[in-house]
Coordinates of C-alpha atoms in Angstrom, one line a residue:
X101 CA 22.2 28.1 12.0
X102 CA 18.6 28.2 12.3
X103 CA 16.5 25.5 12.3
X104 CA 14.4 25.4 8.2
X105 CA 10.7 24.3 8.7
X106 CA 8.9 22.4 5.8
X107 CA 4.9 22.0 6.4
X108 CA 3.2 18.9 4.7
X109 CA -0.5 17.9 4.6
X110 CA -0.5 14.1 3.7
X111 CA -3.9 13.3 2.1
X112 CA -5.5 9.7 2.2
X113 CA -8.4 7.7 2.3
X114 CA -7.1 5.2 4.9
X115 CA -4.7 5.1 7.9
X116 CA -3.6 2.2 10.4
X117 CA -4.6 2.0 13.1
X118 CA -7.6 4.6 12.5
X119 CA -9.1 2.3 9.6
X120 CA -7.3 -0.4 6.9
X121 CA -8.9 -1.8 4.1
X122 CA -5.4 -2.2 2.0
X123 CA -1.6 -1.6 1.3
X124 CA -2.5 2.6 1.5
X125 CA -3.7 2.0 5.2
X126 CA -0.1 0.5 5.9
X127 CA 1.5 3.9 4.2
X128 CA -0.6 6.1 5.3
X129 CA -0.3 5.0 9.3
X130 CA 3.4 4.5 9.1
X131 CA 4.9 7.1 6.3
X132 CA 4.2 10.2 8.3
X133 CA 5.7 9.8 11.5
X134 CA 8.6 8.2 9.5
X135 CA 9.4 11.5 7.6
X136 CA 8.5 13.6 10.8
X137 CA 11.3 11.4 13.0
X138 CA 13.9 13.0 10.4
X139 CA 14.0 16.4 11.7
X140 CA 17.1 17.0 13.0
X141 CA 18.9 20.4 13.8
X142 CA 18.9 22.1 10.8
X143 CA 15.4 21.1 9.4
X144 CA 12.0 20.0 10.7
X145 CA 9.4 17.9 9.0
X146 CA 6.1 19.2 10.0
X147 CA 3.6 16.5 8.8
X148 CA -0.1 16.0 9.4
X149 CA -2.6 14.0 7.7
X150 CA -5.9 14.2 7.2
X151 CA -8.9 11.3 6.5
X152 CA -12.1 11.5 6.0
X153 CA -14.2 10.7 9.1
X154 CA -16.2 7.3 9.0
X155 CA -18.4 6.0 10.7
X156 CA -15.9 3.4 11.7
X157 CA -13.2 5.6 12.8
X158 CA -16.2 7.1 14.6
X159 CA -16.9 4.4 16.4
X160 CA -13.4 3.6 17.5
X161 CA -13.1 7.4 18.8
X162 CA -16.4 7.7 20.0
X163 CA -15.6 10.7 22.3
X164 CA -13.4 12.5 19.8
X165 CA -14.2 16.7 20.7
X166 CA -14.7 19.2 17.4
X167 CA -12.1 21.5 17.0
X168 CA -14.4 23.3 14.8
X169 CA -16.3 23.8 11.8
X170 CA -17.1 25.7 8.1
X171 CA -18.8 26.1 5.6
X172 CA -17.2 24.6 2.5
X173 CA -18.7 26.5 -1.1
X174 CA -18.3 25.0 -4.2
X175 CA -20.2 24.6 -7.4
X176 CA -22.9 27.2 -6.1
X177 CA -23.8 25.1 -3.1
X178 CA -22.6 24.9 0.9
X179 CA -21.4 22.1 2.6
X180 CA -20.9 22.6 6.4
X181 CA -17.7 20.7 7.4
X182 CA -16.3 19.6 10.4
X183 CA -13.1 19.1 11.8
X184 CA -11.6 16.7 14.6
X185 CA -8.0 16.5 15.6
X186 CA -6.3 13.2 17.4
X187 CA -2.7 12.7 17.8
X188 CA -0.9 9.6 16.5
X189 CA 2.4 8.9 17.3
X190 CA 3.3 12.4 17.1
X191 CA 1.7 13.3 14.1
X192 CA -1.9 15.6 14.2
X193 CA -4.7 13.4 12.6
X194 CA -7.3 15.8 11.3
X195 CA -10.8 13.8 10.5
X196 CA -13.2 16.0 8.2
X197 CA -17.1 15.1 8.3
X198 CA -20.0 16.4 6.0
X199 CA -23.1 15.3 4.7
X200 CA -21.3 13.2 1.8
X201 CA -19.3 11.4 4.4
X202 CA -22.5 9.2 5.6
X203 CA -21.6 7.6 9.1
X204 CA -23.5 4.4 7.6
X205 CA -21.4 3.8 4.7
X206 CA -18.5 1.8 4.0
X207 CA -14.7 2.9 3.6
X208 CA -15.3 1.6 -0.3
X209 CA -18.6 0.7 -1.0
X210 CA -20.3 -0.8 -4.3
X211 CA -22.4 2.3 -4.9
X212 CA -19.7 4.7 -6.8
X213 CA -22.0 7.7 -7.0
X214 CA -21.8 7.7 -3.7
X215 CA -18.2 7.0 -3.2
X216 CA -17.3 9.9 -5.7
X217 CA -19.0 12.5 -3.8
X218 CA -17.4 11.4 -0.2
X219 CA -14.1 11.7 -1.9
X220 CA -14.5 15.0 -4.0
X221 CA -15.9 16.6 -1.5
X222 CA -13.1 15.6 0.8
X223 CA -10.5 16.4 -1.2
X224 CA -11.8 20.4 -1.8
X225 CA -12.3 20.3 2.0
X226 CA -8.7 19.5 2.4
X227 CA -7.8 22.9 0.7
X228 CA -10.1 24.7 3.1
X229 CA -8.1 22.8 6.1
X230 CA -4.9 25.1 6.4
X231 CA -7.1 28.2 6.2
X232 CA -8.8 27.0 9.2
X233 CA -6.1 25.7 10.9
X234 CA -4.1 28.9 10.3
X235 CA -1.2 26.9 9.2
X236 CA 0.6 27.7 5.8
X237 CA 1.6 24.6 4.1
X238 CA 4.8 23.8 1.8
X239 CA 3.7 20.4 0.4
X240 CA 0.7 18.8 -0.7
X241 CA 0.7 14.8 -0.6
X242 CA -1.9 13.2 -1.5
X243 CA -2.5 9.5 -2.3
X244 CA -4.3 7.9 -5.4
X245 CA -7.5 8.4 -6.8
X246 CA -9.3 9.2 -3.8
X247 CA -7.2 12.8 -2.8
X248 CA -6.1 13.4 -6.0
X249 CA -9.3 15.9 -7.1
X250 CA -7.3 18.4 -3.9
X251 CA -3.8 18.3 -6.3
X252 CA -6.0 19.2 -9.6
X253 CA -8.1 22.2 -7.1
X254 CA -5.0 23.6 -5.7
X255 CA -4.3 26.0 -7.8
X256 CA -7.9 27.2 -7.8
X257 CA -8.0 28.2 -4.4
X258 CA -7.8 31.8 -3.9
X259 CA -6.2 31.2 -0.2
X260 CA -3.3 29.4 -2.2
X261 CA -3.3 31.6 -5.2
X262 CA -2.5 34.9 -3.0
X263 CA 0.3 32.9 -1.3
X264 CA 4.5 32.7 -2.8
X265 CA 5.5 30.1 -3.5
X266 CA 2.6 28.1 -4.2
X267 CA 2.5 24.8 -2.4
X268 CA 4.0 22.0 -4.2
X269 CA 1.9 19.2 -4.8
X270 CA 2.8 15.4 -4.8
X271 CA 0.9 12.6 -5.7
X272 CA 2.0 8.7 -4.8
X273 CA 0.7 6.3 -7.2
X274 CA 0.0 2.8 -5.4
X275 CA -2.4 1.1 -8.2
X276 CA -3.4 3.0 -11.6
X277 CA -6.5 0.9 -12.7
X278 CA -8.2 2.4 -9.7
X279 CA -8.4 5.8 -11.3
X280 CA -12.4 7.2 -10.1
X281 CA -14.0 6.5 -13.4
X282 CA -17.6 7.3 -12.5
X283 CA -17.1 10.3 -10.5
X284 CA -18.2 12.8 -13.4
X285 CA -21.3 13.6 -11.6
X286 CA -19.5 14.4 -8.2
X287 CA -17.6 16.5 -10.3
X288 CA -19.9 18.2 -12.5
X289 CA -22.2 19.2 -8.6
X290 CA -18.7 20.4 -7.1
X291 CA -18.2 23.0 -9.6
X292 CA -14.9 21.0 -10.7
X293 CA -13.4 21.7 -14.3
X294 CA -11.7 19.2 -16.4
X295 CA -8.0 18.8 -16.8
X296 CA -7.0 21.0 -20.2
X297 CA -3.7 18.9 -20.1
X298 CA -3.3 18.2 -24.4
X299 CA -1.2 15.3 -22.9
X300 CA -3.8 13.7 -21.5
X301 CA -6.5 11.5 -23.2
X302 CA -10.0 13.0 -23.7
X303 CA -11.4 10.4 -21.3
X304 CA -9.0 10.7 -19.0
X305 CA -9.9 14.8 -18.3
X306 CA -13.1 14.2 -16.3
X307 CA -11.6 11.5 -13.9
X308 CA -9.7 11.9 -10.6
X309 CA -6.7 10.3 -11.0
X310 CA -5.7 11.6 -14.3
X311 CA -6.7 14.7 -13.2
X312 CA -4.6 15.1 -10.3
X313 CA -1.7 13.6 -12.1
X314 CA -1.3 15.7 -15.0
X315 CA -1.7 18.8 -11.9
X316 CA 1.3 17.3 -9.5
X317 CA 4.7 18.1 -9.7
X318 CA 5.7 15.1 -8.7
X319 CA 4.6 11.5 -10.0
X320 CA 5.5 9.0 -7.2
X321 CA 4.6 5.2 -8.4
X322 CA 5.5 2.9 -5.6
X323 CA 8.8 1.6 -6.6
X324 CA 11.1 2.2 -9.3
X325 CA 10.2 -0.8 -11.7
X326 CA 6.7 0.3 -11.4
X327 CA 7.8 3.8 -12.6
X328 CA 9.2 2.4 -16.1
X329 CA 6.5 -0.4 -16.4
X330 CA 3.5 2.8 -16.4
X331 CA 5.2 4.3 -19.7
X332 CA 4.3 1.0 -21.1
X333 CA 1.0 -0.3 -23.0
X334 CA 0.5 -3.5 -20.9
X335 CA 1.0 -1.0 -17.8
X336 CA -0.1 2.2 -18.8
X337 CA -3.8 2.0 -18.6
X338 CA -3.8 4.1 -21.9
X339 CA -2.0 6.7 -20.2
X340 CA 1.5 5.5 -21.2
X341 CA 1.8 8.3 -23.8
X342 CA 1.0 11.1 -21.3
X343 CA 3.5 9.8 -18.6
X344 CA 6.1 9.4 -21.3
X345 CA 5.4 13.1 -21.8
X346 CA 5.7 13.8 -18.6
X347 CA 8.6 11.7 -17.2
X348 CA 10.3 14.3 -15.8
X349 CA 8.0 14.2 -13.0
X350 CA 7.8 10.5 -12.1
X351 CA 10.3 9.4 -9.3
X352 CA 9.3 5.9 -8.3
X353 CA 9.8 5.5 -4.4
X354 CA 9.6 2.0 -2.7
X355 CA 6.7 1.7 0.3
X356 CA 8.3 0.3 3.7
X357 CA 7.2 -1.8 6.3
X358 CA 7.0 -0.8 10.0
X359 CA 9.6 -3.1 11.4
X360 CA 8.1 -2.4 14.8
X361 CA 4.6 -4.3 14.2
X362 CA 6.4 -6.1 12.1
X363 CA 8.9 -8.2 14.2
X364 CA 9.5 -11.6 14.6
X365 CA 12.0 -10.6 17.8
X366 CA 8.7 -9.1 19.5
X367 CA 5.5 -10.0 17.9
X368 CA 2.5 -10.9 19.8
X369 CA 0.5 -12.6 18.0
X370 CA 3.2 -15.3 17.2
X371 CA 3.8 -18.3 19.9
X372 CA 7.3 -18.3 19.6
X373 CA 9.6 -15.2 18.7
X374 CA 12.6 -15.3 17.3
X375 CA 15.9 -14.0 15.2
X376 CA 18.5 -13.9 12.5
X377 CA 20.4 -15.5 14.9
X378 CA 18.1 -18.0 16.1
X379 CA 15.6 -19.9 13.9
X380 CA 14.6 -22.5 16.6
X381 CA 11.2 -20.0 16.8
X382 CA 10.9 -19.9 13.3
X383 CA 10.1 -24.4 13.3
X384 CA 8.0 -24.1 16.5
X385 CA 6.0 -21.6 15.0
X386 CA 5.4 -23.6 12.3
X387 CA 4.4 -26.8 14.2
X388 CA 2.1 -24.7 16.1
X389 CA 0.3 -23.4 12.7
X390 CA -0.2 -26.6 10.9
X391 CA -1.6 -28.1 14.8
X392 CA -4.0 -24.9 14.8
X393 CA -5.4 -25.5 10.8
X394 CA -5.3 -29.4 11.2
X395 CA -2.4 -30.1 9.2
X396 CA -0.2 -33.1 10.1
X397 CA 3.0 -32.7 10.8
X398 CA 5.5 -33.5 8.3
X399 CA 9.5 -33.1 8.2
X400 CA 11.3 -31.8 5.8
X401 CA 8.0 -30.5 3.7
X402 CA 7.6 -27.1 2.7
X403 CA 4.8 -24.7 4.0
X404 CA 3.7 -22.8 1.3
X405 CA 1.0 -19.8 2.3
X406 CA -0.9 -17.2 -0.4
X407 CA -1.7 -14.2 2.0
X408 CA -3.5 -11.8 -0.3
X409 CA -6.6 -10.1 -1.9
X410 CA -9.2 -12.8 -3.7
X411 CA -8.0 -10.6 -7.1
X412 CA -7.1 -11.2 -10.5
X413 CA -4.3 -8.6 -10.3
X414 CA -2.7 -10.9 -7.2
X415 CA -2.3 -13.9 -9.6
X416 CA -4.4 -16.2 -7.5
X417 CA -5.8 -18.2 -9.7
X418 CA -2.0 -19.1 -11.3
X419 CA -1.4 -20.0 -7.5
X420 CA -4.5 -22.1 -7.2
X421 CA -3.5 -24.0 -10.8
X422 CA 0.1 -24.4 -9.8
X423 CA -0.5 -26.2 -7.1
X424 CA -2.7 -28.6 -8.4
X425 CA 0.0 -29.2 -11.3
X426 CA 2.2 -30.2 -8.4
X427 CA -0.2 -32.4 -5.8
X428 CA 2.1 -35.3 -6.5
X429 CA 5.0 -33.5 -4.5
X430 CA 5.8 -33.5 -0.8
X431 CA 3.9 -29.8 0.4
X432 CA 1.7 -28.2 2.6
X433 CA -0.3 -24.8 2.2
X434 CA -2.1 -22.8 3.5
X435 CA -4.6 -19.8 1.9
X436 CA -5.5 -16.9 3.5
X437 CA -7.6 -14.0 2.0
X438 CA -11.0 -12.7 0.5
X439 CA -12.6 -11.2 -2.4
X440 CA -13.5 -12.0 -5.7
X441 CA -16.1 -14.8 -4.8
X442 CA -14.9 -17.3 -8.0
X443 CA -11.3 -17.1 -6.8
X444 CA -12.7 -17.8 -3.1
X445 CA -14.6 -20.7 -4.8
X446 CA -11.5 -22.0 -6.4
X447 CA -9.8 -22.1 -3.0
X448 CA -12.4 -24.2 -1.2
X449 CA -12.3 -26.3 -4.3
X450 CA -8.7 -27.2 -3.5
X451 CA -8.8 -27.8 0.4
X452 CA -11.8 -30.2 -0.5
X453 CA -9.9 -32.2 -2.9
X454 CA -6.5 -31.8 -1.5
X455 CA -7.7 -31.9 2.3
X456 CA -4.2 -33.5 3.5
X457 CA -2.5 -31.0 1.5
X458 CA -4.3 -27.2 1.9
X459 CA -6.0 -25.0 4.0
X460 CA -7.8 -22.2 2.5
X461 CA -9.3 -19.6 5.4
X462 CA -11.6 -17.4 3.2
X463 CA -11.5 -14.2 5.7
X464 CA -9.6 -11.1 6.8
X465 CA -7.3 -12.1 9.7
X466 CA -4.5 -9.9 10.5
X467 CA -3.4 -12.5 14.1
X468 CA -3.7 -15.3 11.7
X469 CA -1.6 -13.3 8.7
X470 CA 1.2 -12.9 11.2
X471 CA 1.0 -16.7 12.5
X472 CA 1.4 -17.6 8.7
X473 CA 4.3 -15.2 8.1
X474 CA 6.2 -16.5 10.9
X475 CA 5.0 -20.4 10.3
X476 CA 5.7 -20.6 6.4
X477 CA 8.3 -21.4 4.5
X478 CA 7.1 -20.1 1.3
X479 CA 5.2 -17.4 0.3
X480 CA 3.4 -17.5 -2.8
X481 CA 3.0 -14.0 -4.7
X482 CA 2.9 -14.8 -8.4
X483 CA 0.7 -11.6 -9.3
X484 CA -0.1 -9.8 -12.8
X485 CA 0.8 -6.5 -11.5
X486 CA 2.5 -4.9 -8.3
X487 CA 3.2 -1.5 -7.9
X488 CA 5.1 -2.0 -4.6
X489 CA 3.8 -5.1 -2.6
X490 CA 4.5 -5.1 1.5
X491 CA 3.7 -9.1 1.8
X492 CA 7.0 -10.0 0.5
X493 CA 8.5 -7.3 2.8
X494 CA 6.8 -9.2 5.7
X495 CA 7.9 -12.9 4.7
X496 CA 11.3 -12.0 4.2
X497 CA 11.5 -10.3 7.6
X498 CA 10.0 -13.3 9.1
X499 CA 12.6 -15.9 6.9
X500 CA 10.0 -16.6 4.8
X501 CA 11.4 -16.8 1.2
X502 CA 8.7 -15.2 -1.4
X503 CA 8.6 -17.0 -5.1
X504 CA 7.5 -14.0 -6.9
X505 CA 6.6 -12.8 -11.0
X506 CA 9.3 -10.2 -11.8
X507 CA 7.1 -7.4 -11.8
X508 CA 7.1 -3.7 -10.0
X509 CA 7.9 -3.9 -6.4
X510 CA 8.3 -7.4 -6.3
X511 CA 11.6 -7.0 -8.5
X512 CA 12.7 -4.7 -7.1
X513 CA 12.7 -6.4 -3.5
X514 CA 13.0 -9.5 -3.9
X515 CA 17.1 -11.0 -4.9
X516 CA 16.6 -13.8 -7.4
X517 CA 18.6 -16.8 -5.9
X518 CA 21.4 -18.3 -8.1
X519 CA 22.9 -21.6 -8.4
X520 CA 25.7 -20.1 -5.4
X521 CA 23.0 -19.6 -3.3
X522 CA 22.7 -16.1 -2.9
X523 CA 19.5 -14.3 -3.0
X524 CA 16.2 -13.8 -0.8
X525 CA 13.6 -15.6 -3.3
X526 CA 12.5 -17.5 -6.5
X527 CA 11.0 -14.9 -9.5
X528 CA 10.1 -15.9 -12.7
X529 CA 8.4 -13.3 -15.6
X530 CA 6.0 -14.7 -17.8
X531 CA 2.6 -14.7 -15.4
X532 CA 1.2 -18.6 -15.9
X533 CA 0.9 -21.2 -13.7
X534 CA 3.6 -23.2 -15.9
X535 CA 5.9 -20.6 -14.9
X536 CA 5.1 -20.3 -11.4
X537 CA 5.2 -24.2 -11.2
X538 CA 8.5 -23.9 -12.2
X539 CA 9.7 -21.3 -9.8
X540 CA 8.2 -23.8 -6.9
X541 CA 10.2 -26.6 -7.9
X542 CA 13.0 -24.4 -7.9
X543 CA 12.5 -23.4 -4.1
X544 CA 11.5 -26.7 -2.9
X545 CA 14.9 -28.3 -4.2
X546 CA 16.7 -26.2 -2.0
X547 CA 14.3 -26.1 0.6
X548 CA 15.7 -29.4 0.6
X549 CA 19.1 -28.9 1.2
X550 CA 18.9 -27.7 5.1
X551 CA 22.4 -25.4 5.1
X552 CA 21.3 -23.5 2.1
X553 CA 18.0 -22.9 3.2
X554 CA 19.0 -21.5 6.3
X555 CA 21.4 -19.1 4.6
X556 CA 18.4 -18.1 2.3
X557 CA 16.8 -17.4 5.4
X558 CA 19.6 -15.0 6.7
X559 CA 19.6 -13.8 3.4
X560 CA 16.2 -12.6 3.7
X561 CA 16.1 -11.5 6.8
X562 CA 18.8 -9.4 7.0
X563 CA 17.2 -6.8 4.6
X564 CA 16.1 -3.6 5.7
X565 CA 12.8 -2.8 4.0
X566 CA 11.9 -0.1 7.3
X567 CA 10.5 3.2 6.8
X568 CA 13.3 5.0 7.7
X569 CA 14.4 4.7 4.0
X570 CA 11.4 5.2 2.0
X571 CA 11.2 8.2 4.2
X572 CA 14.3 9.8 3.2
X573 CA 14.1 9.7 -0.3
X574 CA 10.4 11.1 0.4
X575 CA 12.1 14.1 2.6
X576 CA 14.6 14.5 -0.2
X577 CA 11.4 14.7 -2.9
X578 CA 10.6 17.7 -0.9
X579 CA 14.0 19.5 -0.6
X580 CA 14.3 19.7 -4.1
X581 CA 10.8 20.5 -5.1
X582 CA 10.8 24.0 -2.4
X583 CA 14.3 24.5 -3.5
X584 CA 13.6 24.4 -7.1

C-alpha cells in the first residue's frame, strides 16, 4: 500500500520557542510537530508553519539566510516579501518580512492601525507562500484573528482557484472577543472585500475574525464546552446566531501541553524533581519557594498561587477579593503575572496588607512559573471565560490541584472532587468571589486530611493532557475534510 501524503500550512502569529506572548505561542510551537510525529506507513503529515518575521525573532536568529523573495500585489499596490526558512523539531518554519512587518515594533502593540496592516498583509502573503515554495497544499490552518484574513482570501487566489480540490481551510478559535475590530483600513488598502455571508452580522463583515470564520470549513473552538458556550449570548459576542447557523462546522478540540517542557520527572528550573510515585520533591520544592519569596515556613498550610494574565477575563479580581474574605484562615500565596495595571495594583495592595500571608511578583517569569507549579498546592483559576486554559494542565501535571469556575476548557479538564474523594480539583459556576471562597474552603478541608490529599495528587497527575491527543483528533479533522 502506498504511503497517502496530506500537506498542511499552519498559520499563526506566535510560536515557542521563536516568540510567546500567550496560550497560541504554546500551540503553535508544540501542535505541529505533534501532528507530523503521526505519520506512520500508510499516511504522512506534512506540516509547516509560517510567522510573521519580528524584530525579535530577528534578533534571536540573527544570521537567518533568505530563501528568497516576491513581490506580493494586492489592492493595486506591491509589497516586496521575503521569505526565511528554519527548522524546528522537524517541522519547516517559514518567517515572511515586508514593510508592514516593522523590525521595531512589538508582537501586539497598542497602535491597531498598525497591527492590522502587519497581520493582513501577512495573511495574503501566506497564500503567495506555496506558489513560491512550489508545494501544493491540502489544508489551511490558521489561528484566530490574526491569520484568519488568509481563510476569507483563499478562494480569491487564482493559484488556488485553478487547483482540484481546493484546499480545505480550518480555523482554531482560542479567544473570540479578540476578533480585529479596527482593521477596516488594512482592509479597505489590501483590496480585501467583505464577507457576503447573510449569517453573519453587518458589523461583523468588515472584521477578520468573522470573516475568516464564516469562509472555514471547519470551526475549531479550543475545547468542547467552549464549542456549546459560543452559540450562547453571554458567550457569543453577538455572533451566537451565526454559529448556531453554522454548527455543522464547529468541532471543539482541547489544546495540550508538551509533557516534555512540562515535567516534573525532568524539569530544570525546579530544585527538586519528582513523580507520581514519589511526592518527597513535590514538599522540598515547596520549602524552597516560600525560602526564595520570604515566606515562613508553615506545616500543614496550603500554598495557594494565581499564575495568569492581569485580566478581567482571568477572574483576578474574584481571586484578589476571595482571599481577603478568607485572611483569617491558615494560607499562604503567592501571585504571579502582569497586565491590566488596576488588577496589578490590587495585588500589591494585598501583599502590603497581608505581608505574612502573599506574595504578588508583578512580571513575566516563565523559571519562576515552573518553581510555583511545582511548589503549590493550589492553583487558583477562577476566570470569567476560558476557551481552553493550559495552566490547569500544568498544575495538575505537577500535583497541584486547580479550584476552577466551570467554564470552557476548565470543565472540561478539570474532575470535580466528590465527597469519596475522587477527582483532580475544586469548580464551582457562578463567577464571584463568594463562590470561589467557597470552593477554597472546600479544598483546604481536605488539604487537611494528608491521605486524601495525596490521592488527589495521583489523581491529578495521572492525566494525560499531552499533545499526542489533541493531535489526533486534529489529524482526524483533516481525514474527513479531504475525504469529504
Amino acid at each position: 500500500m502506498s504511503q497517502r501524503q496530506i500537506n498542511i500550512l499552519f498559520l499563526a502569529s506566535e510560536a515557542d520557542p521563536f516568540v510567546k506572548i500567550g496560550g497560541l505561542g504554546d500551540v503553535a510551537g508544540s501542535l505541529p510537530p505533534a501532528i507530523q510525529n503521526l505519520s506512520n506507513d500508510t499516511i504522512k503529515y506534512d506540516i509547516r508553519l509560517a510567522l510573521p518575521f519580528y524584530g525579535v525573532i530577528k534578533k534571536k536568529l540573527p544570521n537567518l539566510p533568505k530563501m528568497g523573495e516576491f513581490p506580493l500585489h494586492t489592492g493595486g499596490i506591491i509589497i516586496q516579501t521575503s521569505i526565511f526558512e528554519y527548522t524546528h523539531r522537524g517541522i519547516p518554519v517559514y518567517f515572511i518580512d515586508g514593510a508592514p512587518i516593522k523590525e521595531e515594533d512589538p508582537v501586539y502593540g497598542s497602535n491597531f492601525v498598525a497591527d492590522s496592516e502587519k497581520f493582513v498583509f501577512f495573511s495574503l502573503a501566506c497564500l503567495e507562500l506555496p506558489r513560491f515554495l512550489k508545494w501544493r497544499i491540502d489544508i489551511l490552518h490558521a489561528n484566530d484573528w490574526h491569520t484568519a484574513v488568509a481563510i476569507h482570501q483563499l478562494s480569491t487566489q487564482a493559484v488556488f482557484r485553478q487547483s482540484s480540490p481546493m484546499p480545505k481551510k480550518i480555523l482554531t478559535l482560542h479567544n473570540l472577543p479578540f476578533m480585529g475590530a479596527g482593521s477596516e483600513d488594512a482592509l479597505t488598502r489590501f483590496g480585501i472585500e467583505p464577507a457576503d455571508d447573510p449569517h453573519l452580522p453587518t458589523w461583523a463583515r468588515t472584521i477578520p475574525l468573522p470573516m475568516g470564520l464564516a469562509s472555514a470549513d471547519r470551526i475549531v473552538p479550543v475545547s468542547r464546552s467552549y464549542a456549546q458556550e459560543i452559540l450562547t449570548p453571554e458567550f457569543g459576542c453577538g455572533l451566537e446566531s451565526f454559529f448556531k447557523s453554522h454548527s455543522e462546522k464547529i468541532w471543539g478540540i482541547i489544546n495540550g501541553i508538551d509533557n516534555t517542557g512540562w515535567d516534573p520527572a525532568s524539569d530544570k528550573f525546579i530544585t527538586s524533581n519528582f513523580n507520581v510515585e514519589n511526592l518527597s520533591g513535590k514538599i522540598s520544592c515547596k520549602n524552597t519557594l516560600l525560602t526564595e519569596l520570604g515566606l515562613n515556613l508553615q506545616p500543614r498550610t496550603p500554598l495557594i498561587v494565581l499564575i495568569s494574565r492581569m485580566d478581567q477575563q482571568k477572574g483576578v479580581d474574584l481571586a484578589i477579593n476571595s482571599l481577603r474574605m478568607i485572611e483569617n484562615l491558615r494560607w499562604q500565596a503567592i501571585i504571579l503575572g502582569s497586565g491590566d495595571s488596576k488588577l496589578e495594583s490590587a495585588a500589591m495592595d494585598l501583599e502590603n496588607s497581608l505581608p505574612e500571608k502573599v506574595r504578588a511578583k508583578i512580571l513575566f517569569d516563565s523559571a519562576l512559573s515552573h518553581r510555583m507549579y511545582a511548589g503549590a498546592d493550589i492553583l487558583l483559576m477562577p476566570s470569567r471565560y476560558e476557551p481552553c486554559g493550559l495552566s490547569q494542565l500544568i498544575a495538575m501535571r505537577y500535583g497541584t490541584l486547580p479550584v476552577a469556575r466551570a467554564t470552557g476548557g476548565l470543565k472540561d479538564t478539570i474532575r470535580d472532587v466528590d465527597k469519596h474523594g475522587h477527582g483532580t480539583g475544586f469548580l464551582f459556576s457562578e463567577a464571584s468571589a463568594n463562590e470561589t471562597v467557597k470552593a477554597l474552603k472546600r479544598s483546604m478541608e481536605a488539604y487537611m486530611q494528608q491521605e486524601r490529599w495525596n490521592g488527589l495528587i495521583r489523581n491529578a497527575m495521572d492525566q494525560d493532557f499531552s499533545w499526542n491527543n489533541s493531535a489526533k483528533e486534529y489529524c482526524a479533522l483533516y481525514q474527513q475534510l479531504i475525504e469529504k
